[in-house]
Coordinates of N, CA, C and O in Angstrom, one line a residue:
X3 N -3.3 -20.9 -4.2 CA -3.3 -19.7 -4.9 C -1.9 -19.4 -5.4 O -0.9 -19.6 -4.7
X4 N -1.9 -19.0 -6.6 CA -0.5 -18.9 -7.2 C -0.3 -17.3 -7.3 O -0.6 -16.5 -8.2
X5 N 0.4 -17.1 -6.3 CA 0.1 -15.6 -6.0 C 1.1 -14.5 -7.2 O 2.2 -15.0 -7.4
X6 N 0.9 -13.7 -7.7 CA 2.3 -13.0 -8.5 C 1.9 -11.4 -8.2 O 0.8 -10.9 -8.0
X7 N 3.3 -10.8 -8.2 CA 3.2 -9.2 -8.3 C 3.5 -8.6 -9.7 O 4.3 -9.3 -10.4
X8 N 3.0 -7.6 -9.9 CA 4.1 -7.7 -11.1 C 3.8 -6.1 -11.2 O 2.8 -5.7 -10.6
X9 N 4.7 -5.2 -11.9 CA 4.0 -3.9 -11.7 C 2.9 -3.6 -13.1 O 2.9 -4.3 -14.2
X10 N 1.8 -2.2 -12.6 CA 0.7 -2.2 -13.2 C 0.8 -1.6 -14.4 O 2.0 -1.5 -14.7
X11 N -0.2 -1.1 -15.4 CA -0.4 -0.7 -16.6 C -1.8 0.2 -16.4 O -2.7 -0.1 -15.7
X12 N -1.6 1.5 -17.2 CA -2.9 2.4 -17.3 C -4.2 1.4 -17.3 O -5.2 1.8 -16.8
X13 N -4.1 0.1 -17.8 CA -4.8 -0.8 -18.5 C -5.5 -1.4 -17.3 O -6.7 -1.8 -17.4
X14 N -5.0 -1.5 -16.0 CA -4.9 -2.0 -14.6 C -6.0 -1.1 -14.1 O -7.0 -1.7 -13.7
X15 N -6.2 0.3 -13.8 CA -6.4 1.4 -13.4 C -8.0 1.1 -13.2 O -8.7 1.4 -12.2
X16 N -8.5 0.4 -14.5 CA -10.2 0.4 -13.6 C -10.1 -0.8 -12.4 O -10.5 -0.6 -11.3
X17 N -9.5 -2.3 -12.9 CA -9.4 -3.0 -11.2 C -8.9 -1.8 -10.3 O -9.8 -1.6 -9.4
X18 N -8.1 -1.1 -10.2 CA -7.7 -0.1 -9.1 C -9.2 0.5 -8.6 O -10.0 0.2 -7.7
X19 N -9.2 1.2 -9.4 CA -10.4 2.1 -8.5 C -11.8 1.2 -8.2 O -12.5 1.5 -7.2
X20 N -11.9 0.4 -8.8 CA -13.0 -1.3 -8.8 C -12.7 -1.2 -7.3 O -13.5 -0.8 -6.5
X21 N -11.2 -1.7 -7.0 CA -11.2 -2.3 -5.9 C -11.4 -1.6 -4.8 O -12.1 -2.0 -3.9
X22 N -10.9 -0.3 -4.9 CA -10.9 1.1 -3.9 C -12.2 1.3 -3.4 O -12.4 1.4 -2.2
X23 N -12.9 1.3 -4.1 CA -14.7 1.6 -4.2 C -14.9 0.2 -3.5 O -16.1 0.3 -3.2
X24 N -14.6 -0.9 -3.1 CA -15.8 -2.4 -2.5 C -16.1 -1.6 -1.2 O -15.5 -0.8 -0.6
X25 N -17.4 -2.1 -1.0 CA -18.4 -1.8 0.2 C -17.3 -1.9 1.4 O -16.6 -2.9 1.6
X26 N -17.3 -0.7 2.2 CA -16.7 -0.7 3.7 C -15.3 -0.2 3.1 O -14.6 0.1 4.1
X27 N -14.8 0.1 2.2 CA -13.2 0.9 1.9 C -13.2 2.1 1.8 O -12.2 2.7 2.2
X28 N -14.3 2.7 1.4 CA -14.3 4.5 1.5 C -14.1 4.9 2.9 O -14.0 6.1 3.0
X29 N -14.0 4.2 4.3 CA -13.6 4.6 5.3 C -12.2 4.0 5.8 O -11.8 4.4 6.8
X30 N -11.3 2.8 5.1 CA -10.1 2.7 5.4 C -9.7 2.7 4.4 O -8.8 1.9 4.7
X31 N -9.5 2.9 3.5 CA -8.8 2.5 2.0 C -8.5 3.8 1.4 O -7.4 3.7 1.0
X32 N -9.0 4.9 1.2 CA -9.4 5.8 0.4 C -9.6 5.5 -1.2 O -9.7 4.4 -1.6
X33 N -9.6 6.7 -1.8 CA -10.0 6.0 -3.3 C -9.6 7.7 -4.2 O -9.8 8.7 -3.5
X34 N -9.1 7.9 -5.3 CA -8.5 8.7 -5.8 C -9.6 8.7 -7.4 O -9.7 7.6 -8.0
X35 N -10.1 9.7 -7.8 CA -10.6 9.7 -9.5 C -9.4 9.4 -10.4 O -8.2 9.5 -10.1
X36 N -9.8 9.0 -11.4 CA -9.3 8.9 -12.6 C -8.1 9.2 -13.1 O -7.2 8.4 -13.5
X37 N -8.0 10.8 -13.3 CA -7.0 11.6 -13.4 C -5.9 11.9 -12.3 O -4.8 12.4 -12.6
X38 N -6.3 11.4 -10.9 CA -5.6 11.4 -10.2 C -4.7 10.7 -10.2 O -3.6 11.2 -9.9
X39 N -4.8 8.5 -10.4 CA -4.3 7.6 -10.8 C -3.5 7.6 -11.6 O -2.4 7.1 -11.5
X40 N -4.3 8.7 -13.2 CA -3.5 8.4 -14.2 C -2.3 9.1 -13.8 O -1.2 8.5 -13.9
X41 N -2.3 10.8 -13.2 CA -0.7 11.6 -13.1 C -0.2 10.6 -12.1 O 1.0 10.3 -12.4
X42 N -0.6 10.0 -11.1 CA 0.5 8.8 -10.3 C 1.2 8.0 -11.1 O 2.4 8.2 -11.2
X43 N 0.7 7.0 -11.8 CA 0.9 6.1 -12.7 C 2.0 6.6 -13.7 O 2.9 5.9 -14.1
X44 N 1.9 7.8 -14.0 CA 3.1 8.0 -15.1 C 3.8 8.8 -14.0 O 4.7 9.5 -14.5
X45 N 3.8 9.0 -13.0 CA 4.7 9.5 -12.4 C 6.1 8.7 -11.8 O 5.8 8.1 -10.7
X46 N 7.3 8.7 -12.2 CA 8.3 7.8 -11.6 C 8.8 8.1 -10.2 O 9.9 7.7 -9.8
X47 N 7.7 9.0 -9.2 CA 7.7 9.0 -7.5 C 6.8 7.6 -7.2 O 6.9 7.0 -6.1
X48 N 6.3 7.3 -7.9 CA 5.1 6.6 -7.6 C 5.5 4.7 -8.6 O 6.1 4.4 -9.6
X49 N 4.9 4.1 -7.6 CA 4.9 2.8 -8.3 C 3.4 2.0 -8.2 O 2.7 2.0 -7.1
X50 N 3.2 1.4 -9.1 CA 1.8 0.4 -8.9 C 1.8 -1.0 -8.9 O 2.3 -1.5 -9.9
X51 N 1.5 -1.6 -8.1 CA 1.6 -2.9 -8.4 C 0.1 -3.7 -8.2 O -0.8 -3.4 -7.4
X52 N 0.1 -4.8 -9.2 CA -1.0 -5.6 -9.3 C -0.4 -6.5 -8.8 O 0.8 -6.5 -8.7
X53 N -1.6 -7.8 -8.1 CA -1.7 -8.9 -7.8 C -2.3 -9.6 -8.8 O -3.0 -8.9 -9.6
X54 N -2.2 -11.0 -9.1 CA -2.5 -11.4 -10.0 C -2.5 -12.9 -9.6 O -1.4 -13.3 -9.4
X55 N -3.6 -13.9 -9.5 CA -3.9 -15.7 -9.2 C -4.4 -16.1 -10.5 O -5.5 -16.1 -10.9
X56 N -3.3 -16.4 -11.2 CA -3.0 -17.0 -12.7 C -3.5 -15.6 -13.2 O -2.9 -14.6 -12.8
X57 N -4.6 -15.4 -14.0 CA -4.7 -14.2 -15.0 C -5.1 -13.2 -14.2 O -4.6 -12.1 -14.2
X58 N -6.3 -13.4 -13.2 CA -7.2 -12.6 -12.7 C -6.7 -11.7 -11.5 O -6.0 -12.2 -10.7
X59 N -7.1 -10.5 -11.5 CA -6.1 -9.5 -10.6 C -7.5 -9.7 -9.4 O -8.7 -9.6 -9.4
X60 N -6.2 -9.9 -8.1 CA -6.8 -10.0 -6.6 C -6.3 -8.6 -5.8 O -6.6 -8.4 -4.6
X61 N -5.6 -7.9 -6.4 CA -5.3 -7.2 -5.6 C -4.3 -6.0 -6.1 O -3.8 -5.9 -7.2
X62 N -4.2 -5.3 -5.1 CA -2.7 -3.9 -6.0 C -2.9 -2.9 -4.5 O -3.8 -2.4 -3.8
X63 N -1.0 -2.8 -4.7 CA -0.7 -1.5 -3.5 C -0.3 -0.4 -4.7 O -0.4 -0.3 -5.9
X64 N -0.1 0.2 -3.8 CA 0.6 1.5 -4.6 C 1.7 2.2 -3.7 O 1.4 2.5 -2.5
X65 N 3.0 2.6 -4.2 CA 3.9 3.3 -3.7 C 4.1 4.3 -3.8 O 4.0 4.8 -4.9
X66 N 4.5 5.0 -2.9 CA 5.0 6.5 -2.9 C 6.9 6.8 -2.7 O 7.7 6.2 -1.9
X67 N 7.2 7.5 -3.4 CA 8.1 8.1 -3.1 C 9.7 6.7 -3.4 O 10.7 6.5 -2.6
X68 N 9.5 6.0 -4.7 CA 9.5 5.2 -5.1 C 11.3 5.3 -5.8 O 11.6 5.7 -7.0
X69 N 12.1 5.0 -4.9 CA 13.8 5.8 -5.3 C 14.1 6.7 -4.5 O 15.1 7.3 -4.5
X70 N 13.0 6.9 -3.8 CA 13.5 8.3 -3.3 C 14.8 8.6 -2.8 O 15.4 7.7 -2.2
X71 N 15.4 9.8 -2.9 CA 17.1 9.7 -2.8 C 17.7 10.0 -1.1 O 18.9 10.2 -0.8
X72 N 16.3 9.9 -0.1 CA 16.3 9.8 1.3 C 16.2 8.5 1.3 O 16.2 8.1 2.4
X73 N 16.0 7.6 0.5 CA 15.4 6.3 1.1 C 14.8 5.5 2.0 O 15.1 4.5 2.6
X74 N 13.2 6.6 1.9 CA 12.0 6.5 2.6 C 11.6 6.4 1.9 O 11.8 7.2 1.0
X75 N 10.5 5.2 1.5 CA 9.6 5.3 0.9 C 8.1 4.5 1.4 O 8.0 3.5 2.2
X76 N 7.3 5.0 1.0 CA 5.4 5.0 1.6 C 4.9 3.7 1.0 O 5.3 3.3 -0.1
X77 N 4.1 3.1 1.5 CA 3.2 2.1 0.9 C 2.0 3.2 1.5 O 1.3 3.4 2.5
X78 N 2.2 3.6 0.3 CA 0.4 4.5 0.3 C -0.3 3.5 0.3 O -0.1 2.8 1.2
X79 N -1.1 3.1 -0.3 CA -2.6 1.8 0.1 C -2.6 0.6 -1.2 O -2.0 0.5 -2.2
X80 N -3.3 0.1 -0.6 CA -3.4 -1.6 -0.7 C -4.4 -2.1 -0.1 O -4.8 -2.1 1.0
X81 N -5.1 -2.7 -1.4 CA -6.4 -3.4 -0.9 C -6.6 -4.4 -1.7 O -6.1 -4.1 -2.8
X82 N -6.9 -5.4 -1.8 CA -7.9 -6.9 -2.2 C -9.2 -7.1 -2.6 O -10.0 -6.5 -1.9
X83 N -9.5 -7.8 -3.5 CA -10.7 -7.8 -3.7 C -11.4 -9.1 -2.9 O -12.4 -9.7 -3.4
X84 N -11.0 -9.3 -2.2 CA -11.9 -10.1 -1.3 C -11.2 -10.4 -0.1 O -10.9 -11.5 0.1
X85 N -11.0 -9.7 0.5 CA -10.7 -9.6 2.0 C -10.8 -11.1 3.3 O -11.5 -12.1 3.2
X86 N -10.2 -10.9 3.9 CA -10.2 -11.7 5.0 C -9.1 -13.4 4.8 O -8.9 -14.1 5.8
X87 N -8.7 -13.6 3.6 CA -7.8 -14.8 3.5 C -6.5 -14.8 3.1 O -5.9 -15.3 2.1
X88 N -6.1 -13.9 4.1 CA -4.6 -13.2 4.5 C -3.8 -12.9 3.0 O -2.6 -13.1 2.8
X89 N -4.8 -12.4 2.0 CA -4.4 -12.0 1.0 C -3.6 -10.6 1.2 O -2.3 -10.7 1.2
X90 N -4.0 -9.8 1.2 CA -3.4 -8.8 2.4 C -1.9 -8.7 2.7 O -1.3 -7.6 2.3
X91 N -1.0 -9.8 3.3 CA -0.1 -9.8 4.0 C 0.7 -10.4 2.7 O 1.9 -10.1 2.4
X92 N 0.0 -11.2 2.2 CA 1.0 -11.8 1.3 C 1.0 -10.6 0.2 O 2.2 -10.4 0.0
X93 N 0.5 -10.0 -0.2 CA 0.8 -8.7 -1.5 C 1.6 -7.5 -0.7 O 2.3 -6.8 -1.4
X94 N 1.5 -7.3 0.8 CA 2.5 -6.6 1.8 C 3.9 -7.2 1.4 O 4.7 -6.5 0.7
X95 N 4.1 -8.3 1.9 CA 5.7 -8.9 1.8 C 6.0 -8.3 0.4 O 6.6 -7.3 0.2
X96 N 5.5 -9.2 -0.5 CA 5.6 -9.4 -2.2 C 6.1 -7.9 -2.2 O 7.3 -7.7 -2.3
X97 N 5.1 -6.8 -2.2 CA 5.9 -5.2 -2.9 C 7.3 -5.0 -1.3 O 8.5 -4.9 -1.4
X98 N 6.7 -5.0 -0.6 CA 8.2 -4.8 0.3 C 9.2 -5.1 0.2 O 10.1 -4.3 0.3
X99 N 9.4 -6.5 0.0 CA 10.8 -7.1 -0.7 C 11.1 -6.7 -2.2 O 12.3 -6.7 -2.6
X100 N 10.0 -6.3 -3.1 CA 10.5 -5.5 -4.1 C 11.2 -4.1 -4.1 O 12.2 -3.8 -4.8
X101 N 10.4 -3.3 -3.2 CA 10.9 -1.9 -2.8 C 12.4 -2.5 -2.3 O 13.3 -2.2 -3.0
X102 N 12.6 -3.1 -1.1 CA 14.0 -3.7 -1.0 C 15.2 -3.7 -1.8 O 16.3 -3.1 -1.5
X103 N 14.9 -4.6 -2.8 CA 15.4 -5.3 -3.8 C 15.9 -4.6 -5.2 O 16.9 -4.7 -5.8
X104 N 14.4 -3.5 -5.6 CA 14.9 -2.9 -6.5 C 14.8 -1.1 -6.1 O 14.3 -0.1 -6.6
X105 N 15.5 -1.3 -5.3 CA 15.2 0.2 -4.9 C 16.7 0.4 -3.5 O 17.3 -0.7 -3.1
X106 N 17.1 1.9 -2.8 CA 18.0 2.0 -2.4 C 17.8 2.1 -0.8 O 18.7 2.3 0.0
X107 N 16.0 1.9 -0.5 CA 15.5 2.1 0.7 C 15.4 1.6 2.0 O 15.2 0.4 2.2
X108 N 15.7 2.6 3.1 CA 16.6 2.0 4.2 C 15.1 1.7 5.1 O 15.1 1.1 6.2
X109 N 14.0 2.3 4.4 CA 12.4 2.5 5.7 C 11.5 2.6 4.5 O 11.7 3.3 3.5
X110 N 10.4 1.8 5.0 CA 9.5 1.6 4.4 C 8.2 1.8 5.3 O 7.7 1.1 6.2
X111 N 7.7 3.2 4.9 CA 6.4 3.2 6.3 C 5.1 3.0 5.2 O 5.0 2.7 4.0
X112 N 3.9 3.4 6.5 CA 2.9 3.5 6.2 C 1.7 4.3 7.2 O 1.7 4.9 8.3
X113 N 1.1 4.1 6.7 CA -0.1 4.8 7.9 C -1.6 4.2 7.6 O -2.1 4.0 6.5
X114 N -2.0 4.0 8.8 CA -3.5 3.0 8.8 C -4.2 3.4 10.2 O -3.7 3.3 11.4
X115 N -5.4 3.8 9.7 CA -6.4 4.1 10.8 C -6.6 3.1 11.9 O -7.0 1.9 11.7
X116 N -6.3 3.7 13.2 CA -6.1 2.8 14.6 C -7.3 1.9 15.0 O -7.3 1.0 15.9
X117 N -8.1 2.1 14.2 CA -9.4 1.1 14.5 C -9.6 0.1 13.4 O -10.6 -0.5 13.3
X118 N -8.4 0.1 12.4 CA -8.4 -0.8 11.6 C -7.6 -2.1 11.8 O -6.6 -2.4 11.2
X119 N -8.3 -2.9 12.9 CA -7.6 -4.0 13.5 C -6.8 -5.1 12.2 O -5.7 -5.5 11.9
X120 N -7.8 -5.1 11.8 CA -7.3 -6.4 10.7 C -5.9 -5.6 9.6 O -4.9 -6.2 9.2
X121 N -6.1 -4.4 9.3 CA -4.8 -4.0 8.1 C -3.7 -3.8 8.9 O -2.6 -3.7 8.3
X122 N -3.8 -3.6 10.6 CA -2.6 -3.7 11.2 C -2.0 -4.7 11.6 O -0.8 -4.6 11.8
X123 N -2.6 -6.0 11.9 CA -2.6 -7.2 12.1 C -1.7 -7.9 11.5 O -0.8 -8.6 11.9
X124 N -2.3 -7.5 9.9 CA -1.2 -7.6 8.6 C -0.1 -6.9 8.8 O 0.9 -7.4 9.1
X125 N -0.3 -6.0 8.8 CA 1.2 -5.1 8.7 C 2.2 -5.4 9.7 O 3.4 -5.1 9.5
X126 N 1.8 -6.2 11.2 CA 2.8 -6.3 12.0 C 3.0 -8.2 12.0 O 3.6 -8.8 12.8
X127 N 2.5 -8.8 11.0 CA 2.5 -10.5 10.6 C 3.9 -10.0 9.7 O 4.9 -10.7 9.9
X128 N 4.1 -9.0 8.7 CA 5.3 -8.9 8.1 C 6.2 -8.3 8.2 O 7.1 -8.3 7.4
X129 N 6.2 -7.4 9.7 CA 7.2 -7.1 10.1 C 7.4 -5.8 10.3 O 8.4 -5.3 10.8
X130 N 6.2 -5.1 9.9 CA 6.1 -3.9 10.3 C 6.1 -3.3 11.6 O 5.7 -4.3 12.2
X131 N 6.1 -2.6 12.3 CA 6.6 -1.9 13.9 C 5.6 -0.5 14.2 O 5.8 0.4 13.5
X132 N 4.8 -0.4 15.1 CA 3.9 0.8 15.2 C 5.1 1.9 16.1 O 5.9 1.9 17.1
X133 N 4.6 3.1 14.8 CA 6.0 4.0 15.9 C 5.0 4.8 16.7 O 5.4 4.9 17.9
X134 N 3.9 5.5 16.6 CA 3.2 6.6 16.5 C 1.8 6.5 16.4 O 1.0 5.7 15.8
X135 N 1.4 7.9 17.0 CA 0.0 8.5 16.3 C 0.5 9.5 15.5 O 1.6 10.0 15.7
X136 N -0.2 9.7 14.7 CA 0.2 11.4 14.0 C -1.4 11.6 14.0 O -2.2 11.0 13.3
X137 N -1.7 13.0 15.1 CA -3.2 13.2 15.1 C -3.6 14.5 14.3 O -3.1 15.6 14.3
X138 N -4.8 14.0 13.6 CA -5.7 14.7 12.8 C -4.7 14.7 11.5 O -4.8 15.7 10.7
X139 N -3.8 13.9 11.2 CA -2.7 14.1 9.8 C -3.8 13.8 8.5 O -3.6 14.5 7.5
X140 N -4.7 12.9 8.3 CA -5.4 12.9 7.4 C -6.7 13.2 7.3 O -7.6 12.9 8.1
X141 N -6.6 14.1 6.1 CA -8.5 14.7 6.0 C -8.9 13.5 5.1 O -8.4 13.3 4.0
X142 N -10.0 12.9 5.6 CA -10.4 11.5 4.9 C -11.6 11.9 5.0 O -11.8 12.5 6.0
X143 N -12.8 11.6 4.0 CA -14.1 11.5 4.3 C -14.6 12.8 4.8 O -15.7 12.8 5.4
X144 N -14.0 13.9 4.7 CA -14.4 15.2 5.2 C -14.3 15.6 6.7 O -14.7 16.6 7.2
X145 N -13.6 14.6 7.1 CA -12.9 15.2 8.7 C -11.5 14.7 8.5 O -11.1 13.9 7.6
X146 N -10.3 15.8 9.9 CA -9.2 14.9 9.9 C -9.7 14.0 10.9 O -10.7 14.1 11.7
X147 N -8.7 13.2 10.6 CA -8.4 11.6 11.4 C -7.0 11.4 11.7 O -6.1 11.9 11.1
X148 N -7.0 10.6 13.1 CA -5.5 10.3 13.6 C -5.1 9.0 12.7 O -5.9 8.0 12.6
X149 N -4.0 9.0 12.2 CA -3.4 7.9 11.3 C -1.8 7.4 12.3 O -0.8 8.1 12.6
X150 N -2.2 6.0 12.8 CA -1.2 5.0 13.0 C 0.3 4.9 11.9 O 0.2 4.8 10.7
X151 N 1.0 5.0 12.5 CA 2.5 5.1 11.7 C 3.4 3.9 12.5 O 3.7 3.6 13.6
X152 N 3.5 3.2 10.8 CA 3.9 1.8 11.1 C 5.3 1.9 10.6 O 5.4 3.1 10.2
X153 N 6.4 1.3 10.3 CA 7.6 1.5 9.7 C 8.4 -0.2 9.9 O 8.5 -0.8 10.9
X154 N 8.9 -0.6 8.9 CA 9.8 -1.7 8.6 C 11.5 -1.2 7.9 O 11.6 -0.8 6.8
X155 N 12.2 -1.2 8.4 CA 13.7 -1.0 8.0 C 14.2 -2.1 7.5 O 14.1 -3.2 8.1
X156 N 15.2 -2.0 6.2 CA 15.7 -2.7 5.5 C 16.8 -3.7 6.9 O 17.1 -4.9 6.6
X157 N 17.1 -3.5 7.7 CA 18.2 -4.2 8.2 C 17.1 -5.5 9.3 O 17.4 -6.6 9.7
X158 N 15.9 -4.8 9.5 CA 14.7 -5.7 9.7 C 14.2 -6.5 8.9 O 13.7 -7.6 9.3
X159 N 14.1 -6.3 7.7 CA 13.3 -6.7 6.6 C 14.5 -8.1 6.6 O 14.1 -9.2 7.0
X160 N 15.3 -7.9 6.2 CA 16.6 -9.1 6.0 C 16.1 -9.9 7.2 O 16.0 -11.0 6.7
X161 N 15.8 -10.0 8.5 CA 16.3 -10.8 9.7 C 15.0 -11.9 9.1 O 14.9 -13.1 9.2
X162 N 13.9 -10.8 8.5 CA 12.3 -11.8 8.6 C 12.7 -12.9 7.7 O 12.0 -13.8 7.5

């Protein structure tokens, strides 16, 4: 697989929510309408990135808080369109070393529901670090839920 990142285009936005919506994601992934993508998308807190194996898009994260002048910034979510061949970990590194690279950020967190064995799995294959519970932080699916708080620091990110 000829993996590439590259960042997204309004044009991208139906793969986005395509992917958001696959069977079994409305309970770890979440998923945002239309209008919500599009004010992200033009918003410069926010970054999108697609995956791409030659033409065809496998995947896309999305960032939050993207420059931020704390230099924290979120890997809000990230999903694949076909799961399970550690596609996943490689589109993790790929935007994290970007955020690195073109950005002034000292922490790069995230948050993933604690019964989500496999998206943490990933997250700690690239170097991410579980700090936390933060309980009942996210109303998902019409309850809150305790969300896992993972974090990678730039002076970590270099050693990987």
């Amino acid at each position: 697989m000829n993996l590439k990142i590259e960042r997204a285009f309004k044009t991208d936005l139906p793969f986005v929510m395509m992917t958001e919506r696959s069977e079994g994601y409305h309970t770890l992934v979440g998923r945002w309408d239309e209008a919500r993508h599009l004010a992200a998308i033009d918003d410069n807190h926010y970054a999108y990135f697609i995956a791409r194996d030659c033409a065809a898009s496998v995947g896309f994260a999305i960032v939050r808080d993207w420059g931020a002048l704390e230099r924290v910034t979120c890997l809000k979510r990230i999903a694949v369109s076909n799961p399970g061949k550690e596609l996943g970990r490689r589109i993790v590194r790929a935007v994290v070393g970007t955020v690195f690279r073109e950005t002034e950020a000292h922490r790069v967190w995230l948050s993933v529901f604690p019964e989500n064995e496999r998206a943490r799995r990933a997250y700690e294959a690239v170097g991410f670090k579980a700090e936390g519970i933060a309980r009942g932080s996210a109303y998902f699916g019409g309850i809150h839920r305790d969300e896992l708080i993972m974090a990678v620091l730039r002076t970590e990110w270099t050693a990987v």
